[in-house]
Amino acid sequence: MNIIDARGLSCPEPVILLRRAMASGEASYQILVDNHASRENTTRYAQHQGYQVSVTEAGGVYTLTFTK
Amino acid sequence: METGVKLTKLASCAGCGAKVGAGTLASMLEGFRTHKDPRLLVGYDKSDDACVYQLDESTALVQTTDFFPPIVDDPFLYGQIAAANALSDVYAMGGEPRLALNILCLPEQMEEDTVRELLRGGYDKVYEAGAVIAGGHTIHGAEPIYGLAVTGFVDPRRMLTNSAARPGDALILTKPLGIGVLTTAAKADLVPEPVLRRIHRQMAALNRATRDVMVRHDVHSCTDVTGFGLLGHSLEMAQGSGCTLRIRTADVPFHPEAWELADMGFLPAGAYRNRDYAECGVEAGAVSRTMQDLLYDPQTSGGLLLALPMEEAADCLRELRAAAPEAAFIGCVTERGENWIVLE
């Protein structure tokens, strides 16, 4: 699995990183973000690319898993 | 002019998207001692665009300030946009700006030529507005910041607050939405050059001509649509006026390129703050998430939102379009219903 650590980054950086990673077209990705806007924006991007999204939260860090 | 260091890379958030949320501000200012002055016609408690202080029967002072981090990389354009945005608050009150003070924060690494270009942009817009930059204050800091404190005048009998809309009024918006999304996506190089040129032109455009048309009509209420987005500023107008605003979303002008970019997640953090602040007053019905995103999108140097009698609206809109070709009717004002804002 492709894991992207986008903690400490604000928008649009996490989406840019995700977009760059998803260019390789793999079946699953994971991204770590630590703010609400980044969680929502990366979710929107992944859905737009046709991925299913699941989210877990621990200690203010959201782990988003995208699968096709 | 493009410079060695990209201006927008020096800023953690762009333009009016940097604005602190409306709810945050209101709670921070609670409980402070303030003098009561009957000549202060519009003060902080009104959540309006500028304060208004009566000098005599026909003259009132209008004061406002606005500043933000770079929203574009060209320093001249950044100066123009920041100045147009600051001046707009005076226009939104129906006033005319006369004096301005520069507010400037410079990181050490900014080159002298860049600073000069930035200031030239500010002077250019203030000149176009017929006002004078009379001074200012400059400090060093981690991120660039530029804006103005602006003083203008208005006839207090004709001032336009954001809290005087009446049931039966039509609503007009004078500039298309989507600026926050497009400037965010521009950081990912996803906005084509012609679209960038279009939004740059829009942000640098003064709301002066719009104000000049507006004061010739019986406009009841006005606000400029900036950092809180259309719905944040509409909520202030609805609550201040004690009315419900009904917005026909199909008629709201926006830059079409912003739609897919919003859907792809290129939303500024301010759009989420605006949603958190205003959502409880909005009945969204079946309006799509993407449309809502654009309605919450923070605008930099946005257009004016006008409430005026339905029978005047067509004439006013026709005149407005000479200055603001994308101005449109976007809805109407009704008696207060269950929600402050209803989206259709």
PDB file of C-alpha atoms in Angstrom, chain B residues 53-190:
ATOM      1  CA  TYR B  53     -19.685  57.907  12.269  1.00  0.00           C
ATOM      2  CA  GLN B  54     -21.971  60.910  11.811  1.00  0.00           C
ATOM      3  CA  LEU B  55     -20.225  64.295  11.462  1.00  0.00           C
ATOM      4  CA  ASP B  56     -23.228  66.461  10.571  1.00  0.00           C
ATOM      5  CA  GLU B  57     -26.667  66.053   9.045  1.00  0.00           C
ATOM      6  CA  SER B  58     -25.390  65.236   5.571  1.00  0.00           C
ATOM      7  CA  THR B  59     -21.919  63.810   6.242  1.00  0.00           C
ATOM      8  CA  ALA B  60     -20.699  60.672   7.928  1.00  0.00           C
ATOM      9  CA  LEU B  61     -17.233  59.153   8.095  1.00  0.00           C
ATOM     10  CA  VAL B  62     -16.855  55.588   6.803  1.00  0.00           C
ATOM     11  CA  GLN B  63     -13.860  53.622   8.093  1.00  0.00           C
ATOM     12  CA  THR B  64     -12.605  50.150   7.339  1.00  0.00           C
ATOM     13  CA  THR B  65      -9.464  48.089   7.073  1.00  0.00           C
ATOM     14  CA  ASP B  66      -8.627  44.927   5.186  1.00  0.00           C
ATOM     15  CA  PHE B  67      -5.358  43.117   4.501  1.00  0.00           C
ATOM     16  CA  PHE B  68      -4.246  39.610   3.566  1.00  0.00           C
ATOM     17  CA  PRO B  69      -1.334  37.412   2.446  1.00  0.00           C
ATOM     18  CA  PRO B  70      -0.496  37.136  -1.280  1.00  0.00           C
ATOM     19  CA  ILE B  71      -3.207  35.612  -3.443  1.00  0.00           C
ATOM     20  CA  VAL B  72      -1.164  35.875  -6.668  1.00  0.00           C
ATOM     21  CA  ASP B  73       2.555  35.765  -7.477  1.00  0.00           C
ATOM     22  CA  ASP B  74       2.688  39.048  -9.398  1.00  0.00           C
ATOM     23  CA  PRO B  75       3.360  41.756  -6.769  1.00  0.00           C
ATOM     24  CA  PHE B  76       1.730  44.572  -8.774  1.00  0.00           C
ATOM     25  CA  LEU B  77      -1.443  42.532  -9.173  1.00  0.00           C
ATOM     26  CA  TYR B  78      -1.381  41.529  -5.488  1.00  0.00           C
ATOM     27  CA  GLY B  79      -1.201  45.227  -4.551  1.00  0.00           C
ATOM     28  CA  GLN B  80      -4.083  46.058  -6.873  1.00  0.00           C
ATOM     29  CA  ILE B  81      -6.275  43.241  -5.533  1.00  0.00           C
ATOM     30  CA  ALA B  82      -5.561  43.985  -1.859  1.00  0.00           C
ATOM     31  CA  ALA B  83      -6.369  47.667  -2.414  1.00  0.00           C
ATOM     32  CA  ALA B  84      -9.538  46.989  -4.439  1.00  0.00           C
ATOM     33  CA  ASN B  85     -10.673  44.624  -1.695  1.00  0.00           C
ATOM     34  CA  ALA B  86     -10.072  47.163   1.098  1.00  0.00           C
ATOM     35  CA  LEU B  87     -11.755  50.002  -0.819  1.00  0.00           C
ATOM     36  CA  SER B  88     -14.763  47.791  -1.485  1.00  0.00           C
ATOM     37  CA  ASP B  89     -15.997  48.004   2.109  1.00  0.00           C
ATOM     38  CA  VAL B  90     -16.540  51.752   1.673  1.00  0.00           C
ATOM     39  CA  TYR B  91     -18.423  51.190  -1.601  1.00  0.00           C
ATOM     40  CA  ALA B  92     -20.564  48.539   0.104  1.00  0.00           C
ATOM     41  CA  MET B  93     -21.779  51.229   2.536  1.00  0.00           C
ATOM     42  CA  GLY B  94     -22.709  53.452  -0.437  1.00  0.00           C
ATOM     43  CA  GLY B  95     -19.745  55.712   0.379  1.00  0.00           C
ATOM     44  CA  GLU B  96     -16.801  57.186  -1.493  1.00  0.00           C
ATOM     45  CA  PRO B  97     -13.223  56.551  -0.313  1.00  0.00           C
ATOM     46  CA  ARG B  98     -11.048  59.635   0.231  1.00  0.00           C
ATOM     47  CA  LEU B  99      -7.979  58.629   2.280  1.00  0.00           C
ATOM     48  CA  ALA B 100      -6.055  55.402   2.672  1.00  0.00           C
ATOM     49  CA  LEU B 101      -3.146  54.179   4.810  1.00  0.00           C
ATOM     50  CA  ASN B 102      -0.867  51.333   3.706  1.00  0.00           C
ATOM     51  CA  ILE B 103      -0.592  48.312   5.996  1.00  0.00           C
ATOM     52  CA  LEU B 104       2.453  46.276   5.038  1.00  0.00           C
ATOM     53  CA  CYS B 105       4.378  43.347   6.488  1.00  0.00           C
ATOM     54  CA  LEU B 106       7.527  42.182   4.686  1.00  0.00           C
ATOM     55  CA  PRO B 107       9.654  39.064   5.136  1.00  0.00           C
ATOM     56  CA  GLU B 108      13.379  39.866   5.103  1.00  0.00           C
ATOM     57  CA  GLN B 109      13.900  37.931   1.844  1.00  0.00           C
ATOM     58  CA  MET B 110      11.498  40.071  -0.217  1.00  0.00           C
ATOM     59  CA  GLU B 111      13.422  42.094  -2.775  1.00  0.00           C
ATOM     60  CA  GLU B 112      13.121  45.856  -2.968  1.00  0.00           C
ATOM     61  CA  ASP B 113      11.786  45.744  -6.542  1.00  0.00           C
ATOM     62  CA  THR B 114       9.039  43.331  -5.466  1.00  0.00           C
ATOM     63  CA  VAL B 115       7.981  45.599  -2.609  1.00  0.00           C
ATOM     64  CA  ARG B 116       7.950  48.587  -4.931  1.00  0.00           C
ATOM     65  CA  GLU B 117       5.751  46.757  -7.446  1.00  0.00           C
ATOM     66  CA  LEU B 118       3.370  45.673  -4.673  1.00  0.00           C
ATOM     67  CA  LEU B 119       3.000  49.255  -3.455  1.00  0.00           C
ATOM     68  CA  ARG B 120       2.632  50.529  -7.036  1.00  0.00           C
ATOM     69  CA  GLY B 121      -0.360  48.186  -7.378  1.00  0.00           C
ATOM     70  CA  GLY B 122      -1.936  49.651  -4.250  1.00  0.00           C
ATOM     71  CA  TYR B 123      -1.314  53.242  -5.360  1.00  0.00           C
ATOM     72  CA  ASP B 124      -2.714  52.448  -8.814  1.00  0.00           C
ATOM     73  CA  LYS B 125      -6.083  51.288  -7.433  1.00  0.00           C
ATOM     74  CA  VAL B 126      -6.349  54.041  -4.831  1.00  0.00           C
ATOM     75  CA  TYR B 127      -5.696  56.571  -7.618  1.00  0.00           C
ATOM     76  CA  GLU B 128      -8.377  54.952  -9.776  1.00  0.00           C
ATOM     77  CA  ALA B 129     -10.752  55.234  -6.799  1.00  0.00           C
ATOM     78  CA  GLY B 130     -10.101  58.983  -6.596  1.00  0.00           C
ATOM     79  CA  ALA B 131      -8.617  58.654  -3.096  1.00  0.00           C
ATOM     80  CA  VAL B 132      -5.158  59.434  -1.685  1.00  0.00           C
ATOM     81  CA  ILE B 133      -2.684  57.251   0.204  1.00  0.00           C
ATOM     82  CA  ALA B 134      -1.721  59.518   3.082  1.00  0.00           C
ATOM     83  CA  GLY B 135       0.666  57.285   5.011  1.00  0.00           C
ATOM     84  CA  GLY B 136       0.931  53.830   6.468  1.00  0.00           C
ATOM     85  CA  HIS B 137       2.941  51.458   8.591  1.00  0.00           C
ATOM     86  CA  THR B 138       5.435  48.756   7.591  1.00  0.00           C
ATOM     87  CA  ILE B 139       6.929  45.968   9.698  1.00  0.00           C
ATOM     88  CA  HIS B 140       9.050  42.866   9.129  1.00  0.00           C
ATOM     89  CA  GLY B 141       7.382  39.479   9.628  1.00  0.00           C
ATOM     90  CA  ALA B 142       7.384  35.849   8.531  1.00  0.00           C
ATOM     91  CA  GLU B 143       4.747  36.212   5.768  1.00  0.00           C
ATOM     92  CA  PRO B 144       3.952  39.105   3.436  1.00  0.00           C
ATOM     93  CA  ILE B 145       0.765  41.005   4.247  1.00  0.00           C
ATOM     94  CA  TYR B 146      -0.662  43.986   2.399  1.00  0.00           C
ATOM     95  CA  GLY B 147      -3.822  46.006   2.656  1.00  0.00           C
ATOM     96  CA  LEU B 148      -5.242  49.401   3.519  1.00  0.00           C
ATOM     97  CA  ALA B 149      -7.084  51.252   6.203  1.00  0.00           C
ATOM     98  CA  VAL B 150      -9.574  53.372   4.268  1.00  0.00           C
ATOM     99  CA  THR B 151     -11.563  56.449   5.222  1.00  0.00           C
ATOM    100  CA  GLY B 152     -14.451  57.675   3.120  1.00  0.00           C
ATOM    101  CA  PHE B 153     -17.625  59.679   3.364  1.00  0.00           C
ATOM    102  CA  VAL B 154     -21.295  58.938   2.923  1.00  0.00           C
ATOM    103  CA  ASP B 155     -24.511  60.888   3.366  1.00  0.00           C
ATOM    104  CA  PRO B 156     -25.899  59.147   6.483  1.00  0.00           C
ATOM    105  CA  ARG B 157     -29.415  59.425   5.067  1.00  0.00           C
ATOM    106  CA  ARG B 158     -28.284  57.348   2.092  1.00  0.00           C
ATOM    107  CA  MET B 159     -25.836  54.933   3.683  1.00  0.00           C
ATOM    108  CA  LEU B 160     -26.325  51.263   2.855  1.00  0.00           C
ATOM    109  CA  THR B 161     -26.053  48.841   5.747  1.00  0.00           C
ATOM    110  CA  ASN B 162     -26.144  45.052   5.505  1.00  0.00           C
ATOM    111  CA  SER B 163     -29.123  44.934   7.885  1.00  0.00           C
ATOM    112  CA  ALA B 164     -31.894  46.750   6.034  1.00  0.00           C
ATOM    113  CA  ALA B 165     -33.223  44.248   3.486  1.00  0.00           C
ATOM    114  CA  ARG B 166     -37.036  44.128   3.369  1.00  0.00           C
ATOM    115  CA  PRO B 167     -39.515  41.425   2.443  1.00  0.00           C
ATOM    116  CA  GLY B 168     -40.299  41.722  -1.264  1.00  0.00           C
ATOM    117  CA  ASP B 169     -36.776  42.851  -2.205  1.00  0.00           C
ATOM    118  CA  ALA B 170     -34.888  41.286  -5.078  1.00  0.00           C
ATOM    119  CA  LEU B 171     -31.289  40.148  -4.546  1.00  0.00           C
ATOM    120  CA  ILE B 172     -28.540  40.959  -7.036  1.00  0.00           C
ATOM    121  CA  LEU B 173     -24.956  39.639  -6.940  1.00  0.00           C
ATOM    122  CA  THR B 174     -22.470  41.584  -9.065  1.00  0.00           C
ATOM    123  CA  LYS B 175     -19.420  39.281  -9.454  1.00  0.00           C
ATOM    124  CA  PRO B 176     -19.279  35.505 -10.103  1.00  0.00           C
ATOM    125  CA  LEU B 177     -18.170  33.131  -7.297  1.00  0.00           C
ATOM    126  CA  GLY B 178     -15.422  30.517  -7.301  1.00  0.00           C
ATOM    127  CA  ILE B 179     -12.378  32.708  -6.559  1.00  0.00           C
ATOM    128  CA  GLY B 180     -11.327  30.705  -3.467  1.00  0.00           C
ATOM    129  CA  VAL B 181     -11.475  27.384  -5.316  1.00  0.00           C
ATOM    130  CA  LEU B 182      -9.645  28.701  -8.369  1.00  0.00           C
ATOM    131  CA  THR B 183      -6.848  30.374  -6.391  1.00  0.00           C
ATOM    132  CA  THR B 184      -6.425  27.158  -4.358  1.00  0.00           C
ATOM    133  CA  ALA B 185      -6.301  25.008  -7.514  1.00  0.00           C
ATOM    134  CA  ALA B 186      -3.873  27.504  -9.056  1.00  0.00           C
ATOM    135  CA  LYS B 187      -1.345  26.421  -6.416  1.00  0.00           C
ATOM    136  CA  ALA B 188      -1.533  22.965  -8.022  1.00  0.00           C
ATOM    137  CA  ASP B 189      -1.120  24.522 -11.496  1.00  0.00           C
ATOM    138  CA  LEU B 190      -4.575  23.250 -12.504  1.00  0.00           C
TER     139      LEU B 190
END
